[in-house]
Tab-separated table of C-alpha atoms in Angstrom:
chain	number	residue	atom	x	y	z
A	1	MET	CA	-2.246	15.550	-13.719
A	2	LYS	CA	0.007	15.612	-16.736
A	3	ARG	CA	-0.608	13.047	-19.178
A	4	LEU	CA	1.436	11.297	-22.091
A	5	THR	CA	-0.932	8.467	-23.971
A	6	GLY	CA	-0.630	7.181	-26.029
A	7	ARG	CA	2.652	6.971	-27.819
A	8	GLY	CA	5.811	6.469	-27.350
A	9	LEU	CA	8.425	8.239	-25.459
A	10	THR	CA	10.982	11.109	-27.377
A	11	PRO	CA	13.864	12.662	-26.164
A	12	LEU	CA	11.810	16.223	-26.155
A	13	ASP	CA	10.006	14.760	-23.103
A	14	THR	CA	13.058	14.869	-21.261
A	15	SER	CA	11.977	18.525	-19.885
A	16	PHE	CA	8.103	18.191	-19.440
A	17	ILE	CA	8.824	15.748	-17.431
A	18	ILE	CA	11.105	17.545	-15.680
A	19	HIS	CA	9.047	20.756	-14.665
A	20	SER	CA	6.217	18.385	-13.656
A	21	LYS	CA	5.113	17.080	-9.963
A	22	GLU	CA	2.790	14.355	-11.562
A	23	ILE	CA	3.592	12.468	-14.115
A	24	ASP	CA	1.254	9.463	-15.181
A	25	ILE	CA	2.298	8.124	-18.583
A	26	ASP	CA	-0.158	5.518	-21.252
A	27	GLY	CA	3.232	3.095	-22.069
A	28	GLY	CA	0.601	1.249	-24.985
A	29	TYR	CA	3.903	1.795	-27.553
A	30	THR	CA	6.300	1.441	-25.184
A	31	ILE	CA	9.599	0.001	-26.066
A	32	GLU	CA	12.947	0.472	-23.382
A	33	THR	CA	14.262	3.800	-25.433
A	34	ASP	CA	11.229	5.147	-23.281
A	35	MET	CA	12.160	3.850	-20.201
A	36	LYS	CA	15.759	4.798	-20.439
A	37	ILE	CA	14.399	8.674	-21.505
A	38	LEU	CA	12.694	8.381	-18.167
A	39	ALA	CA	15.539	7.455	-15.938
A	40	THR	CA	17.581	9.902	-18.439
A	41	ALA	CA	14.517	12.674	-16.321
A	42	LEU	CA	13.964	11.540	-12.708
A	43	THR	CA	18.009	11.300	-12.427
A	44	ASP	CA	18.165	15.132	-13.248
A	45	LYS	CA	19.605	17.882	-10.901
A	46	SER	CA	15.940	19.520	-11.498
A	47	CYS	CA	13.896	16.951	-11.418
A	48	ILE	CA	10.045	17.642	-9.137
A	49	VAL	CA	8.673	14.920	-10.138
A	50	GLU	CA	6.801	13.652	-7.027
A	51	ARG	CA	3.918	11.398	-8.910
A	52	LEU	CA	4.681	9.059	-11.053
A	53	GLN	CA	1.508	6.627	-12.904
A	54	LEU	CA	2.907	3.935	-15.492
A	55	HIS	CA	0.689	1.612	-17.267
A	56	TYR	CA	2.100	-1.202	-19.070
A	57	PHE	CA	5.597	-0.393	-19.110
A	58	SER	CA	8.394	-2.894	-18.610
A	59	LEU	CA	10.182	-2.781	-14.815
A	60	GLN	CA	13.271	-4.710	-16.568
A	61	VAL	CA	15.104	-1.794	-17.794
A	62	THR	CA	18.218	-1.448	-15.655
A	63	GLU	CA	18.585	2.777	-16.365
A	64	PHE	CA	15.164	2.629	-15.144
A	65	LEU	CA	15.532	0.816	-11.680
A	66	GLU	CA	18.759	2.861	-10.945
A	67	ALA	CA	17.178	5.964	-11.184
A	68	LEU	CA	14.500	4.605	-8.482
A	69	LYS	CA	17.494	3.437	-6.426
A	70	SER	CA	19.363	7.374	-6.938
A	71	ASP	CA	19.789	9.941	-4.072
A	72	LYS	CA	18.616	12.367	-7.293
A	73	CYS	CA	15.050	10.562	-7.208
A	74	THR	CA	12.604	12.984	-6.180
A	75	LEU	CA	9.365	10.205	-6.788
A	76	LYS	CA	6.698	9.878	-3.275
A	77	THR	CA	4.725	7.878	-4.865
A	78	LEU	CA	5.049	5.090	-7.643
A	79	HIS	CA	1.868	4.033	-8.901
A	80	LEU	CA	1.665	1.112	-11.682
A	81	TYR	CA	-1.101	-0.018	-12.420
A	82	GLU	CA	-1.807	-3.252	-14.722
A	83	ASN	CA	2.167	-3.958	-15.087
A	84	LYS	CA	2.260	-7.698	-15.385
A	85	LEU	CA	3.735	-8.337	-11.315
A	86	THR	CA	6.335	-12.048	-12.723
A	87	GLU	CA	8.178	-13.150	-9.595
A	88	GLU	CA	11.608	-11.690	-11.239
A	89	HIS	CA	9.382	-7.383	-11.042
A	90	ALA	CA	9.328	-7.991	-8.567
A	91	ARG	CA	12.536	-8.706	-7.082
A	92	GLU	CA	13.345	-5.921	-8.960
A	93	LEU	CA	11.499	-3.484	-7.017
A	94	ALA	CA	11.389	-4.872	-3.777
A	95	GLY	CA	15.744	-4.045	-4.982
A	96	VAL	CA	14.842	-0.137	-5.272
A	97	LEU	CA	12.497	-0.561	-1.890
A	98	ARG	CA	15.902	-1.515	-0.025
A	99	GLU	CA	17.713	1.176	-2.174
A	100	ASN	CA	14.830	3.590	-1.921
A	101	THR	CA	15.112	6.190	0.401
A	102	SER	CA	11.766	9.424	-0.871
A	103	ILE	CA	8.867	6.994	-2.177
A	104	GLU	CA	6.343	6.902	0.510
A	105	THR	CA	3.671	5.125	-1.447
A	106	VAL	CA	3.583	2.611	-3.589
A	107	ILE	CA	0.358	1.326	-5.929
A	108	LEU	CA	0.534	-1.901	-7.140
A	109	ASN	CA	-3.208	-2.577	-8.155
A	110	GLU	CA	-4.425	-5.888	-10.007
A	111	CYS	CA	-1.095	-6.202	-11.263
A	112	GLU	CA	-0.799	-10.292	-11.289
A	113	ILE	CA	1.213	-10.986	-8.512
A	114	ASP	CA	1.085	-14.854	-7.255
A	115	CYS	CA	2.656	-16.047	-4.247
A	116	ALA	CA	6.048	-15.911	-5.577
A	117	ALA	CA	5.776	-12.192	-6.435
A	118	ALA	CA	4.709	-11.747	-3.605
A	119	LYS	CA	7.228	-13.285	-1.747
A	120	ALA	CA	10.043	-11.842	-3.805
A	121	LEU	CA	7.888	-8.226	-2.771
A	122	ALA	CA	8.589	-9.243	0.323
A	123	VAL	CA	11.862	-8.742	0.769
A	124	GLY	CA	11.576	-4.614	0.008
A	125	LEU	CA	9.722	-4.148	2.866
A	126	GLU	CA	12.366	-5.346	5.492
A	127	GLY	CA	13.916	-2.536	7.331
A	128	ASN	CA	12.765	0.032	5.001
A	129	GLU	CA	12.285	3.166	6.549
A	130	THR	CA	10.502	5.768	3.866
A	131	LEU	CA	7.624	3.643	2.761
A	132	LYS	CA	4.254	4.246	4.792
A	133	THR	CA	1.464	3.142	2.431
A	134	MET	CA	1.370	-0.011	-0.425
A	135	ASN	CA	-1.837	-0.771	-1.884
A	136	LEU	CA	-1.865	-4.631	-3.035
A	137	TRP	CA	-5.543	-4.416	-4.715
A	138	ASP	CA	-7.393	-7.166	-7.129
A	139	ASN	CA	-3.729	-9.672	-6.911
A	140	HIS	CA	-3.799	-13.310	-5.810
A	141	ILE	CA	-0.999	-13.107	-3.514
A	142	GLN	CA	-3.357	-15.083	-0.857
A	143	ASP	CA	-2.223	-17.204	2.394
A	144	GLU	CA	1.419	-17.814	1.182
A	145	GLY	CA	1.940	-15.314	0.181
A	146	GLY	CA	-0.031	-13.576	2.608
A	147	ARG	CA	2.431	-14.995	5.385
A	148	ALA	CA	5.488	-13.522	3.514
A	149	LEU	CA	4.443	-10.310	3.446
A	150	ALA	CA	3.436	-9.985	7.083
A	151	GLU	CA	6.821	-12.428	8.621
A	152	ALA	CA	7.958	-8.607	6.367
A	153	LEU	CA	6.625	-6.434	8.472
A	154	LYS	CA	7.395	-7.816	11.629
A	155	LYS	CA	10.872	-5.911	10.405
A	156	ASN	CA	9.021	-2.266	9.127
A	157	ASN	CA	8.877	0.463	11.008
A	158	ALA	CA	7.622	2.495	8.757
A	159	LEU	CA	4.544	1.233	6.925
A	160	GLN	CA	1.307	2.141	8.177
A	161	THR	CA	-0.743	1.875	5.581
A	162	LEU	CA	-0.968	-2.064	3.864
A	163	ASN	CA	-4.667	-2.724	1.092
A	164	LEU	CA	-4.637	-6.340	0.840
A	165	TRP	CA	-8.469	-5.625	-0.827
A	166	GLY	CA	-9.175	-8.705	-2.920
A	167	ASN	CA	-6.407	-11.309	-2.443
A	168	GLN	CA	-7.809	-14.386	-1.747
A	169	ILE	CA	-6.040	-14.441	1.211
A	170	GLY	CA	-7.702	-17.297	4.003
A	171	ASP	CA	-7.965	-17.819	7.537
A	172	GLU	CA	-4.441	-18.648	7.049
A	173	GLY	CA	-2.832	-15.860	5.740
A	174	ALA	CA	-5.329	-13.670	8.469
A	175	LYS	CA	-3.426	-15.562	11.609
A	176	GLU	CA	0.017	-14.691	9.875
A	177	PHE	CA	-1.295	-11.325	10.168
A	178	ALA	CA	-2.599	-11.682	13.635
A	179	ASP	CA	1.066	-12.979	14.872
A	180	LEU	CA	2.030	-9.302	13.297
A	181	LEU	CA	-0.200	-7.407	14.908
A	182	ARG	CA	1.102	-8.767	18.140
A	183	VAL	CA	4.580	-7.005	17.455
A	184	ASN	CA	3.765	-4.668	15.312
A	185	HIS	CA	2.564	-0.964	16.408
A	186	SER	CA	3.101	0.882	13.425
A	187	LEU	CA	1.140	-0.028	11.048
A	188	ARG	CA	-2.783	1.874	10.891
A	189	ASP	CA	-4.326	1.045	8.370
A	190	LEU	CA	-5.079	-3.287	6.805
A	191	ILE	CA	-7.630	-3.452	4.328
A	192	PHE	CA	-9.149	-6.904	3.796
A	193	VAL	CA	-11.999	-6.401	2.685
A	194	TYR	CA	-13.304	-9.230	-0.433
A	195	ASN	CA	-11.206	-11.592	0.591
A	196	LYS	CA	-11.992	-15.507	1.927
A	197	ILE	CA	-11.204	-14.603	6.026
A	198	GLY	CA	-13.631	-17.418	8.649
A	199	ASP	CA	-14.415	-16.798	11.654
A	200	ASP	CA	-11.251	-18.800	12.300
A	201	GLY	CA	-9.419	-15.811	10.685
A	202	GLY	CA	-11.280	-13.258	12.308
A	203	ASP	CA	-11.389	-14.993	15.845
A	204	GLU	CA	-7.533	-14.340	15.979
A	205	LEU	CA	-7.427	-11.416	14.344
A	206	VAL	CA	-9.783	-9.952	17.351
A	207	ASP	CA	-7.217	-11.832	19.752
A	208	ALA	CA	-4.163	-9.531	18.219
A	209	LEU	CA	-6.834	-6.540	18.577
A	210	GLU	CA	-5.955	-6.646	21.756
A	211	LEU	CA	-2.340	-6.485	22.324
A	212	ASN	CA	-1.972	-3.405	19.328
A	213	GLU	CA	-2.476	-0.226	19.604
A	214	GLY	CA	-1.610	0.778	16.684
A	215	ILE	CA	-4.329	-0.160	14.250
A	216	ARG	CA	-7.297	2.425	13.525
A	217	ASN	CA	-8.626	0.896	10.881
A	218	LEU	CA	-9.007	-2.759	10.228
A	219	ASP	CA	-11.742	-3.487	7.617
A	220	LEU	CA	-12.787	-7.001	7.033
A	221	PHE	CA	-16.034	-6.222	4.597
A	222	GLY	CA	-16.949	-8.819	2.586
A	223	ASN	CA	-15.012	-11.750	3.667
A	224	PRO	CA	-18.065	-14.862	4.766
A	225	LEU	CA	-17.650	-13.970	8.688
A	226	ASP	CA	-20.072	-13.959	11.431
A	227	GLN	CA	-21.358	-9.905	11.854
A	228	ALA	CA	-20.276	-10.081	15.989
A	229	ILE	CA	-16.905	-10.511	14.723
A	230	ILE	CA	-17.242	-7.295	12.963
A	231	THR	CA	-18.363	-6.250	15.533
A	232	ASP	CA	-16.112	-6.360	17.990
A	233	VAL	CA	-13.401	-5.554	15.680
A	234	TYR	CA	-15.507	-1.622	15.292
A	235	CYS	CA	-16.027	-1.599	18.737
A	236	MET	CA	-12.648	-2.580	20.064
A	237	ILE	CA	-11.522	0.255	17.622
A	238	ASN	CA	-13.709	2.311	18.088
A	239	ASP	CA	-13.836	2.183	22.281
A	240	PRO	CA	-12.447	5.916	23.210
A	241	SER	CA	-11.317	4.039	26.202
A	242	ARG	CA	-8.585	3.337	23.680
A	243	SER	CA	-4.515	3.807	24.210
A	244	TYR	CA	-2.427	4.064	21.051
A	245	TYR	CA	1.327	4.811	20.349
A	246	GLU	CA	2.394	7.965	18.227
A	247	GLY	CA	5.476	8.079	15.763
A	248	GLY	CA	7.168	5.587	13.874
A	249	LEU	CA	8.747	3.213	15.792
A	250	ASN	CA	7.357	0.473	17.294
A	251	LYS	CA	6.712	0.034	21.223
A	252	GLY	CA	9.781	-0.212	23.879
A	253	GLU	CA	12.161	1.114	20.804
A	254	GLU	CA	13.905	3.956	21.678
A	255	GLY	CA	11.728	7.135	20.015
A	256	GLY	CA	9.141	5.284	19.522
A	257	PHE	CA	5.712	5.814	21.705
A	258	SER	CA	4.531	7.319	23.970
A	259	GLU	CA	2.241	5.292	26.616
A	260	ASN	CA	-1.167	6.750	27.129
A	261	THR	CA	-1.701	9.195	24.288
A	262	THR	CA	-4.516	9.124	22.227
A	263	LEU	CA	-5.198	9.415	18.927
A	264	GLU	CA	-7.365	12.562	18.140
A	265	ALA	CA	-7.446	12.141	14.669
A	266	PRO	CA	-5.054	8.885	12.349
A	267	PRO	CA	-3.648	9.895	9.757
A	268	THR	CA	-4.767	11.268	5.874
A	269	ILE	CA	-4.495	8.217	3.267
A	270	ASP	CA	-4.405	8.379	-0.017
A	271	LYS	CA	-7.261	8.083	-1.260
A	272	SER	CA	-5.841	6.611	-4.260
A	273	CYS	CA	-4.461	3.270	-2.851
A	274	PHE	CA	-8.780	1.987	-3.168
A	275	PRO	CA	-10.519	1.555	-5.943
A	276	ILE	CA	-14.015	2.961	-6.621
A	277	LEU	CA	-16.864	1.800	-4.257
A	278	GLY	CA	-20.669	3.057	-5.523
A	279	GLY	CA	-19.174	5.589	-7.482
A	280	MET	CA	-16.435	6.822	-4.697
A	281	HIS	CA	-13.398	6.346	-2.998
A	282	ALA	CA	-13.545	3.623	-0.261
A	283	ALA	CA	-12.011	6.081	1.694
A	284	ASP	CA	-13.225	8.785	1.096
A	285	THR	CA	-12.645	11.826	3.341
A	286	GLU	CA	-15.412	14.131	2.665
A	287	SER	CA	-18.025	11.823	2.709
A	288	THR	CA	-19.637	11.194	6.176
A	289	ALA	CA	-22.103	8.221	4.590
A	290	SER	CA	-20.477	4.904	3.785
A	291	PRO	CA	-20.814	3.725	0.434
A	292	THR	CA	-23.092	1.427	-1.570
A	293	GLY	CA	-24.628	-1.859	0.266
A	294	VAL	CA	-21.998	-1.427	2.609
A	295	GLY	CA	-23.841	-1.861	6.602
A	296	GLU	CA	-23.059	1.169	9.726
A	297	LEU	CA	-20.496	-2.593	11.480
A	298	SER	CA	-19.034	-3.799	8.930
A	299	ALA	CA	-18.112	-0.123	7.593
A	300	CYS	CA	-15.807	0.448	10.436
A	301	CYS	CA	-13.280	1.559	8.738
A	302	TRP	CA	-14.619	3.292	6.404
A	303	THR	CA	-15.142	6.593	6.551
A	304	GLU	CA	-15.252	7.619	10.347
A	305	ALA	CA	-11.930	6.345	11.081
A	306	VAL	CA	-10.137	6.836	8.114
A	307	ALA	CA	-11.608	10.421	8.205
A	308	SER	CA	-8.715	12.445	8.906
């Protein structure tokens, strides 16, 4: 990955950006001009950028937002880390998600997203047909924000991985996602590591799994749950007789999943969506061991359940 760090952008950087597939820009000295230069590069007909990482950048520059909405946009991964996303910022990003047709992965780790921002962001998920992975780990979404995301995903048939690691989601939020799992069969990986889900929320999720034939990976590690619930989730997901649906549409929709199809291996997960734990990625597909401190059953989706 090519990096531009520790300074603002200049027009001379435009060509460098255009001809790079992966760009990481540290916006320590970012001003509005930088975002306009970036927008110019992203809308150039020769641009080949597929992955863009931005650190400490403003998302409220019109030219940049319009570049992301443009049919010339080639981005597949938009990685924003430690960018404080207010409700207004999230609303702008939701607007991008409603119009962009290339971005498959959005990573918003440690962006201080609260309930209001999560609600605004959820609007962008409704009807989105391109986004496959959304990482929201280590924010402040809580039950109310989780409810908004779950409701939005009832109208989304594309998203396959949702990482809600460390978002203070409790039983009420878990119940909303349980309702989602009863009707959504396109979601594959749902990560609730280090939240506040107790037995009531856990029981609801287990109950929903009985009706869901899409989930391959439901991670509840680090929640105040009875071990029996963790075991139930593990056994249900790893039951060799369990049938799955293939494709990107929900059950019953034209062109959707075929019944009684057992998936040989879950889809590959972008490991950058997961924080580092015990010296490796939580979804490290190259490792056969669970991360440090994670029990065999508690880690039902660390490795085997996400290996490609």
